[in-house]
Coordinates of C-alpha atoms in Angstrom, one line a residue:
X1 CA 28.8 -3.7 -9.6
X2 CA 25.4 -5.4 -9.9
X3 CA 25.1 -9.1 -10.2
X4 CA 24.6 -9.7 -13.9
X5 CA 22.2 -12.6 -13.2
X6 CA 19.8 -10.4 -11.0
X7 CA 16.7 -8.8 -12.6
X8 CA 15.9 -5.2 -11.9
X9 CA 12.4 -3.8 -11.8
X10 CA 11.6 -0.1 -12.1
X11 CA 7.9 0.4 -11.1
X12 CA 7.3 4.0 -11.6
X13 CA 5.5 6.1 -14.3
X14 CA 7.8 7.8 -16.8
X15 CA 6.1 11.1 -17.9
X16 CA 7.1 12.7 -21.2
X17 CA 8.1 16.4 -20.9
X18 CA 9.3 18.2 -24.1
X19 CA 12.7 16.9 -24.6
X20 CA 13.0 14.8 -21.4
X21 CA 11.2 12.4 -19.1
X22 CA 10.2 13.1 -15.6
X23 CA 9.9 10.8 -12.6
X24 CA 8.5 11.4 -9.2
X25 CA 9.3 9.2 -6.4
X26 CA 6.3 8.7 -4.2
X27 CA 8.5 7.8 -1.2
X28 CA 10.9 10.7 -1.0
X29 CA 9.1 13.2 -3.4
X30 CA 12.3 13.5 -5.2
X31 CA 11.9 14.4 -8.9
X32 CA 14.3 13.4 -11.8
X33 CA 14.7 14.7 -15.4
X34 CA 15.9 11.9 -17.7
X35 CA 17.1 11.8 -21.2
X36 CA 16.3 9.3 -23.9
X37 CA 18.9 6.9 -22.9
X38 CA 18.0 6.8 -19.2
X39 CA 14.4 6.4 -20.4
X40 CA 15.2 3.2 -22.4
X41 CA 17.5 1.8 -19.5
X42 CA 14.5 2.1 -17.0
X43 CA 12.0 0.7 -19.5
X44 CA 14.2 -2.4 -19.7
X45 CA 14.3 -2.8 -16.1
X46 CA 10.9 -4.6 -16.3
X47 CA 11.3 -7.5 -13.9
X48 CA 12.1 -10.0 -16.7
X49 CA 15.3 -9.1 -18.3
X50 CA 18.5 -9.8 -16.2
X51 CA 21.0 -6.9 -15.9
X52 CA 23.4 -8.8 -18.1
X53 CA 20.6 -8.9 -20.9
X54 CA 19.9 -5.2 -20.4
X55 CA 23.5 -4.2 -20.9
X56 CA 23.8 -6.3 -24.0
X57 CA 20.7 -4.7 -25.5
X58 CA 21.7 -1.3 -24.8
X59 CA 25.2 -1.9 -26.2
X60 CA 23.6 -3.3 -29.5
X61 CA 21.3 -0.2 -29.6
X62 CA 23.9 2.4 -29.0
X63 CA 26.8 0.6 -30.7
X64 CA 28.8 0.7 -27.6
X65 CA 30.8 -1.8 -25.6
X66 CA 29.3 -3.5 -22.7
X67 CA 31.8 -1.8 -20.3
X68 CA 30.6 1.5 -21.6
X69 CA 27.1 0.8 -20.8
X70 CA 28.0 -0.3 -17.4
X71 CA 29.9 2.7 -16.7
X72 CA 27.2 5.2 -17.7
X73 CA 24.3 3.1 -16.3
X74 CA 25.3 1.8 -13.0
X75 CA 25.6 5.2 -11.1
X76 CA 21.9 6.0 -12.1
X77 CA 20.8 2.5 -11.1
X78 CA 22.6 2.9 -7.8
X79 CA 20.8 6.1 -7.0
X80 CA 17.4 4.8 -8.0
X81 CA 18.1 1.6 -5.8
X82 CA 19.0 3.7 -2.8
X83 CA 15.8 5.7 -3.4
X84 CA 13.8 2.6 -3.2
X85 CA 12.6 2.5 -6.8
X86 CA 14.6 -0.1 -8.4
X87 CA 14.0 -3.5 -7.0
X88 CA 16.4 -6.4 -7.5
X89 CA 15.7 -10.2 -7.3
X90 CA 17.1 -13.4 -8.7
X91 CA 13.9 -14.7 -10.3
X92 CA 12.3 -13.4 -13.5
X93 CA 8.7 -12.2 -13.1
X94 CA 5.9 -14.5 -14.3
X95 CA 2.5 -13.7 -16.0
X96 CA -0.4 -15.2 -13.9
X97 CA -3.9 -16.0 -14.8
X98 CA -5.8 -15.7 -11.5
X99 CA -9.4 -15.6 -10.5
X100 CA -11.0 -12.2 -9.9
X101 CA -10.2 -10.6 -6.5
X102 CA -12.7 -11.3 -4.0
X103 CA -12.5 -7.7 -2.4
X104 CA -11.8 -4.4 -4.1
X105 CA -11.2 -1.2 -2.1
X106 CA -12.3 1.6 -4.2
X107 CA -11.2 5.2 -3.3
X108 CA -14.1 7.3 -4.7
X109 CA -12.5 10.5 -4.1
X110 CA -9.4 12.2 -2.7
X111 CA -11.6 14.9 -1.1
X112 CA -11.9 15.0 2.7
X113 CA -13.3 17.3 5.2
X114 CA -10.3 16.4 7.6
X115 CA -6.5 16.7 7.0
X116 CA -5.1 13.7 8.9
X117 CA -1.3 13.7 9.4
X118 CA -1.0 9.9 8.5
X119 CA -3.3 10.0 5.3
X120 CA -1.8 7.7 2.7
X121 CA -3.6 9.4 -0.2
X122 CA -2.8 12.9 1.0
X123 CA -6.6 13.8 0.9
X124 CA -7.5 17.3 0.9
X125 CA -10.4 19.6 0.5
X126 CA -10.5 19.7 -3.5
X127 CA -11.5 17.1 -6.0
X128 CA -8.6 15.6 -7.9
X129 CA -9.4 13.8 -11.1
X130 CA -12.0 11.5 -9.6
X131 CA -14.2 9.2 -11.9
X132 CA -17.6 10.5 -13.0
X133 CA -20.9 9.0 -11.7
X134 CA -21.4 7.3 -15.2
X135 CA -18.0 5.7 -15.0
X136 CA -18.7 4.7 -11.4
X137 CA -21.9 3.0 -12.4
X138 CA -20.3 1.1 -15.4
X139 CA -17.3 0.0 -13.4
X140 CA -19.3 -1.3 -10.6
X141 CA -21.3 -3.4 -13.2
X142 CA -18.0 -4.6 -14.7
X143 CA -16.8 -5.6 -11.2
X144 CA -19.8 -7.4 -10.4
X145 CA -19.8 -9.3 -13.8
X146 CA -16.2 -10.1 -13.5
X147 CA -16.8 -11.9 -10.1
X148 CA -15.7 -9.5 -7.4
X149 CA -17.7 -10.2 -4.4
X150 CA -17.1 -7.2 -2.0
X151 CA -16.5 -3.5 -2.5
X152 CA -15.1 -1.3 0.3
X153 CA -16.0 2.4 -0.7
X154 CA -13.4 4.7 0.8
X155 CA -11.6 7.9 0.1
X156 CA -10.8 10.6 1.1
X157 CA -14.0 10.7 2.7
X158 CA -16.5 8.8 0.4
X159 CA -19.5 10.9 1.7
X160 CA -17.9 14.0 0.4
X161 CA -19.1 12.9 -2.9
X162 CA -22.7 14.3 -3.5
X163 CA -23.5 11.3 -5.4
X164 CA -22.2 8.9 -2.8
X165 CA -25.4 7.1 -2.0
X166 CA -26.3 6.8 -6.0
X167 CA -23.1 4.8 -6.1
X168 CA -23.6 2.8 -2.9
X169 CA -27.2 1.9 -3.8
X170 CA -26.2 0.7 -7.2
X171 CA -23.5 -1.5 -5.7
X172 CA -26.2 -3.0 -3.4
X173 CA -28.6 -3.5 -6.3
X174 CA -26.0 -5.6 -8.0
X175 CA -25.7 -7.9 -5.1
X176 CA -22.2 -7.0 -4.0
X177 CA -21.3 -7.1 -0.3
X178 CA -20.6 -3.4 0.7
X179 CA -18.4 -1.8 3.3
X180 CA -17.9 1.9 3.8
X181 CA -14.6 3.2 5.1
X182 CA -15.5 6.6 6.7
X183 CA -14.3 9.1 9.3
X184 CA -18.1 9.1 10.4
X185 CA -18.2 13.0 10.8
X186 CA -20.8 13.2 8.1
X187 CA -22.8 10.3 9.3
X188 CA -26.2 11.7 10.2
X189 CA -29.2 9.8 11.4
X190 CA -30.6 9.7 8.0
X191 CA -27.2 8.6 6.3
X192 CA -27.0 5.6 8.8
X193 CA -30.4 4.5 8.1
X194 CA -29.7 4.7 4.4
X195 CA -26.7 2.5 5.0
X196 CA -28.4 0.1 7.0
X197 CA -31.2 -0.1 4.3
X198 CA -28.8 -1.3 1.7
X199 CA -27.0 -3.8 4.1
X200 CA -23.7 -1.9 4.3
X201 CA -21.2 -2.2 7.0
X202 CA -18.9 0.5 8.2
X203 CA -15.3 0.9 9.2
X204 CA -14.8 4.0 11.2
X205 CA -11.6 5.6 11.8
X206 CA -11.1 6.7 15.4
X207 CA -7.6 7.5 16.5
X208 CA -8.1 8.6 20.2
X209 CA -10.2 8.0 23.2
X210 CA -10.3 11.7 23.8
X211 CA -10.9 14.9 21.8
X212 CA -7.4 16.1 22.2
X213 CA -5.7 13.2 20.7
X214 CA -8.2 12.3 17.9
X215 CA -8.5 15.9 16.9
X216 CA -4.6 16.3 16.8
X217 CA -4.3 13.3 14.5
X218 CA -7.1 14.5 12.2
X219 CA -6.0 18.1 12.5
X220 CA -9.6 19.4 12.9
X221 CA -11.3 20.7 16.0
X222 CA -14.4 18.9 16.7
X223 CA -13.6 15.8 14.7
X224 CA -13.7 13.3 17.7
X225 CA -17.1 14.7 18.8
X226 CA -18.6 14.3 15.3
X227 CA -17.1 10.8 14.9
X228 CA -18.4 9.5 18.0
X229 CA -21.9 11.0 17.2
X230 CA -21.8 9.3 13.8
X231 CA -20.8 5.9 15.3
X232 CA -23.7 6.2 17.7
X233 CA -26.1 6.8 14.6
X234 CA -24.6 3.7 12.8
X235 CA -25.0 1.6 15.9
X236 CA -28.6 2.7 16.5
X237 CA -29.5 1.9 12.9
X238 CA -28.0 -1.5 13.4
X239 CA -25.1 -1.1 10.9
X240 CA -22.1 -3.4 11.6
X241 CA -19.3 -1.2 12.9
X242 CA -15.6 -1.8 12.9
X243 CA -13.6 1.0 14.8
X244 CA -10.1 1.2 13.3
X245 CA -7.2 3.0 14.7
X246 CA -3.9 3.8 13.1
X247 CA -1.2 3.3 15.7
X248 CA 1.1 6.3 16.0
X249 CA 3.3 7.9 18.8
X250 CA 0.4 10.2 19.5
X251 CA -2.2 7.6 20.3
X252 CA -0.5 4.4 21.4
X253 CA -0.9 4.9 25.0
X254 CA -4.6 5.5 24.4
X255 CA -5.3 2.2 22.8
X256 CA -6.6 0.4 26.1
X257 CA -9.0 3.4 26.5
X258 CA -10.0 3.4 22.8
X259 CA -10.7 -0.2 23.0
X260 CA -13.1 0.3 25.8
X261 CA -14.6 3.4 24.2
X262 CA -15.3 1.2 21.0
X263 CA -17.0 -1.5 23.2
X264 CA -19.1 1.2 25.1
X265 CA -20.2 2.6 21.8
X266 CA -21.4 -0.6 20.7
X267 CA -18.9 -1.4 17.9
X268 CA -18.8 -5.1 16.5
X269 CA -15.0 -5.2 16.0
X270 CA -11.8 -3.3 17.0
X271 CA -9.0 -3.1 14.7
X272 CA -5.4 -1.5 14.7
X273 CA -3.5 -0.5 11.6
X274 CA 0.2 0.1 11.6
X275 CA 1.2 3.6 10.6
X276 CA 3.2 3.5 7.2
X277 CA 5.0 6.9 6.4
X278 CA 3.6 7.2 2.9
X279 CA 1.5 10.0 1.2
X280 CA 1.1 12.7 3.9
X281 CA 2.3 10.3 6.4
X282 CA 5.9 10.6 4.6
X283 CA 6.2 14.2 6.1
X284 CA 5.5 12.8 9.6
X285 CA 7.9 9.9 9.9
X286 CA 8.2 10.6 13.7
X287 CA 4.8 9.3 14.2
X288 CA 6.0 5.7 13.6
X289 CA 6.2 3.5 16.7
X290 CA 8.8 1.1 17.5
X291 CA 8.5 -2.8 16.9
X292 CA 8.7 -3.2 20.8
X293 CA 5.7 -0.7 21.2
X294 CA 3.7 -2.7 18.6
X295 CA 4.6 -6.0 20.3
X296 CA 3.2 -4.5 23.6
X297 CA 0.0 -3.3 22.1
X298 CA -0.6 -6.5 20.2
X299 CA -0.1 -8.6 23.4
X300 CA -2.5 -6.4 25.2
X301 CA -5.3 -6.6 22.6
X302 CA -4.8 -10.3 22.3
X303 CA -5.5 -10.6 26.0
X304 CA -8.7 -8.3 25.7
X305 CA -9.7 -10.5 22.7
X306 CA -9.6 -13.6 24.9
X307 CA -11.7 -11.8 27.5
X308 CA -14.5 -11.9 24.8
X309 CA -15.6 -8.3 25.4
X310 CA -15.1 -6.8 21.9
X311 CA -13.7 -9.0 19.0
X312 CA -10.2 -7.8 17.7
X313 CA -9.4 -8.1 14.1
X314 CA -6.1 -10.1 13.2
X315 CA -3.0 -8.2 13.8
X316 CA 0.3 -8.1 12.2
X317 CA 2.9 -10.7 13.5
X318 CA 0.5 -12.0 16.3
X319 CA 1.4 -15.4 14.9
X320 CA 4.7 -14.9 17.0
X321 CA 2.7 -15.4 20.1
X322 CA 2.0 -19.1 19.4
X323 CA 3.8 -21.7 21.3
X324 CA 6.3 -22.6 18.6
X325 CA 7.0 -21.6 15.0
X326 CA 6.6 -23.8 12.0
X327 CA 9.4 -26.5 11.7
X328 CA 10.5 -25.9 8.1
X329 CA 10.9 -22.8 5.8
X330 CA 9.4 -23.1 2.4
X331 CA 10.6 -20.3 0.2
X332 CA 8.2 -20.7 -2.5
X333 CA 5.0 -19.2 -0.9
X334 CA 3.9 -15.8 -2.0
X335 CA 4.7 -13.0 0.4
X336 CA 2.4 -12.2 3.1
X337 CA 0.5 -9.5 1.4
X338 CA -2.4 -10.7 -0.7
X339 CA -2.6 -7.5 -2.7
X340 CA -2.9 -8.2 -6.5
X341 CA -4.0 -11.7 -5.6
X342 CA -7.3 -11.8 -3.8
X343 CA -7.5 -8.1 -3.0
X344 CA -6.7 -4.9 -4.8
X345 CA -7.3 -1.1 -4.7
X346 CA -8.8 1.2 -7.2
X347 CA -7.5 4.7 -6.6
X348 CA -9.6 7.9 -7.0
X349 CA -8.1 8.5 -10.4
X350 CA -8.7 5.0 -11.6
X351 CA -5.3 3.5 -11.2
X352 CA -5.5 -0.2 -10.1
X353 CA -2.9 -1.0 -7.3
X354 CA -2.1 -3.8 -4.9
X355 CA -3.0 -1.3 -2.3
X356 CA -2.9 2.5 -1.7
X357 CA 0.7 2.4 -0.6
X358 CA 1.8 1.9 -4.2
X359 CA 0.2 5.0 -5.6
X360 CA 2.6 6.4 -8.4
X361 CA 3.6 3.1 -10.0
X362 CA 2.9 2.3 -13.7
X363 CA 0.0 -0.3 -13.5
X364 CA -3.2 0.4 -15.6
X365 CA -6.1 2.7 -15.3
X366 CA -9.8 1.9 -15.7
X367 CA -10.3 5.1 -17.7
X368 CA -8.1 3.4 -20.5
X369 CA -8.6 -0.3 -20.1
X370 CA -11.3 -2.6 -18.6
X371 CA -10.6 -3.7 -15.1
X372 CA -10.5 -7.4 -16.3
X373 CA -7.9 -6.4 -18.7
X374 CA -5.7 -4.7 -16.2
X375 CA -6.1 -7.6 -13.7
X376 CA -4.6 -10.1 -16.2
X377 CA -2.1 -7.8 -18.1
X378 CA -0.7 -5.3 -15.7
X379 CA 3.0 -5.8 -15.5
X380 CA 3.0 -4.3 -12.0
X381 CA 0.3 -6.6 -10.7
X382 CA 2.0 -9.7 -12.3
X383 CA 5.3 -8.6 -10.8
X384 CA 3.6 -8.3 -7.4
X385 CA 2.2 -11.8 -7.8
X386 CA 5.5 -13.2 -8.4
X387 CA 7.2 -12.2 -5.3
X388 CA 8.0 -14.9 -2.9
X389 CA 9.1 -15.4 0.5
X390 CA 12.7 -16.2 -0.8
X391 CA 12.7 -12.4 -2.0
X392 CA 12.6 -11.1 1.5
X393 CA 16.1 -10.4 2.9
X394 CA 17.6 -8.9 5.9
X395 CA 16.9 -10.3 9.3
X396 CA 13.8 -12.2 8.1
X397 CA 15.9 -14.9 6.5
X398 CA 17.1 -15.9 9.9
X399 CA 13.8 -15.7 11.5
X400 CA 12.0 -19.0 12.5
X401 CA 8.6 -17.3 12.1
X402 CA 9.0 -16.4 8.5
X403 CA 6.9 -19.3 7.3
X404 CA 4.1 -18.1 9.2
X405 CA 4.2 -14.3 8.6
X406 CA 5.7 -14.4 5.1
X407 CA 6.9 -10.9 5.6
X408 CA 3.4 -9.4 6.1
X409 CA 2.9 -5.9 4.8
X410 CA 5.6 -5.3 2.1
X411 CA 4.3 -1.7 1.5
X412 CA 5.8 -0.8 5.0
X413 CA 9.3 -1.8 3.7
X414 CA 8.7 0.1 0.5
X415 CA 8.0 3.3 2.4
X416 CA 11.3 2.8 4.0
X417 CA 12.9 2.5 0.5
X418 CA 14.1 -1.2 1.1
X419 CA 11.3 -3.3 -0.2
X420 CA 13.0 -6.6 0.2
X421 CA 14.7 -6.0 3.6
X422 CA 11.8 -7.1 5.8
X423 CA 9.1 -5.4 7.7
X424 CA 10.2 -2.5 9.9
X425 CA 7.3 -3.1 12.4
X426 CA 8.2 -6.7 13.2
X427 CA 9.6 -7.2 16.7
X428 CA 11.1 -10.6 15.9
X429 CA 13.0 -9.2 12.9
X430 CA 14.2 -6.3 15.0
X431 CA 15.4 -8.6 17.7
X432 CA 17.3 -10.8 15.2
X433 CA 19.0 -7.8 13.5
X434 CA 20.0 -6.4 16.9
X435 CA 21.6 -9.8 17.8
X436 CA 23.6 -9.6 14.7
X437 CA 22.4 -12.6 12.9
X438 CA 20.7 -10.8 9.9
X439 CA 22.0 -11.6 6.3
X440 CA 22.2 -8.9 3.7
X441 CA 20.8 -10.4 0.3
X442 CA 21.1 -7.1 -1.6
X443 CA 22.2 -7.3 -5.3
X444 CA 24.7 -4.5 -5.2
X445 CA 27.4 -3.0 -3.1
X446 CA 27.5 0.3 -1.3
X447 CA 25.4 2.8 -3.4
X448 CA 26.9 6.0 -4.7
X449 CA 25.0 9.3 -5.2
X450 CA 26.7 10.3 -8.3
X451 CA 24.7 10.6 -11.4
X452 CA 26.2 10.7 -14.8
X453 CA 25.1 13.6 -17.1
X454 CA 24.8 11.2 -20.0
X455 CA 21.9 9.5 -18.3
X456 CA 20.3 12.2 -16.0
X457 CA 19.6 15.7 -16.6
X458 CA 19.5 17.8 -13.5

């Protein structure tokens, strides 16, 4: 039984298909066919209505008893909850009126010349419904007028678009700060000079200190050599360069050597990113490192940062290396992710998301609405803004560091189908869970896999 006072939220798109509705789970790739009754059930799971209110509404609509609605509905909700796509919390979502985001990451394309194992957008060698050049120009103008301060042009590989520099130069003319997230394999001497001329910075993905490791991650022979060459072109052109590595089982032992390589190449900052098994990465979950491995790597880079050779960007959960945690826990602050608050992503197809790890949710698309309208009215963005530290359960609720980290990246938990359980990369949460002090805050009992035919068409 679900708690009648909790509010369920179903975030995914419901796509009509003849006499049924289709759902694709972006975490598991499971697909479902739903009938009309199931459609209305999930539409009512909007983050505002309580489970009791949903049951009462369906009972009125179908002239059934509350007990009958619960009997037919709960198995489907159990399955969707276990699959990580119905989220339960005790507070109703709110509508927010926030200033524009300071930074927007914009995936110009899903096309890429590499085929990285960990790619969150599953980039490939073909175009997939990307925005036209005219739409890119008008959207850039809208973002600038709205008050966005920085654009990060990403992909896929953004330089795969033949009109990339037309877009980038238009961004610069509008006075926006510009960063390009690239694999650097297409950065020629001329390309680096053009980026320098418009004042762009670059974040370059480099996942290994050697050809063997990087090329294995990127699944392309010669990728490391081309990336290093591209970095040298950028440095020579005086473009500010961040070297960013996604931490996986394949490259974690090379992080010290990779840090040294980044310094030797003349990079301005070194950054590590946790691997989140989403997109193509969902098929390579074995790449995810343990919390203890992340702790060791974070400690090493903190030490190197203090040696003042090459700056290291802030890292997840490094607050736990402080001498002491905050003294009190305030459960009202927003979760640790600033997605949908000061930052957001525009996907290659025009969807506006807190970040790429929520691709597939029902949010709003710039082909159909203005960015400003989506920013203010998207139910998903407003739901995301409503999440607070009190929503995070599992071991986190017993952790003295929760006020400092606020749960950090909630997308990592989403990718593990437990969005409110706590971040799977955190070594502190792991140690608390192992010691047996975690508290389960789930809104339901053990989940059944059964699905009634009345609500789900197989």
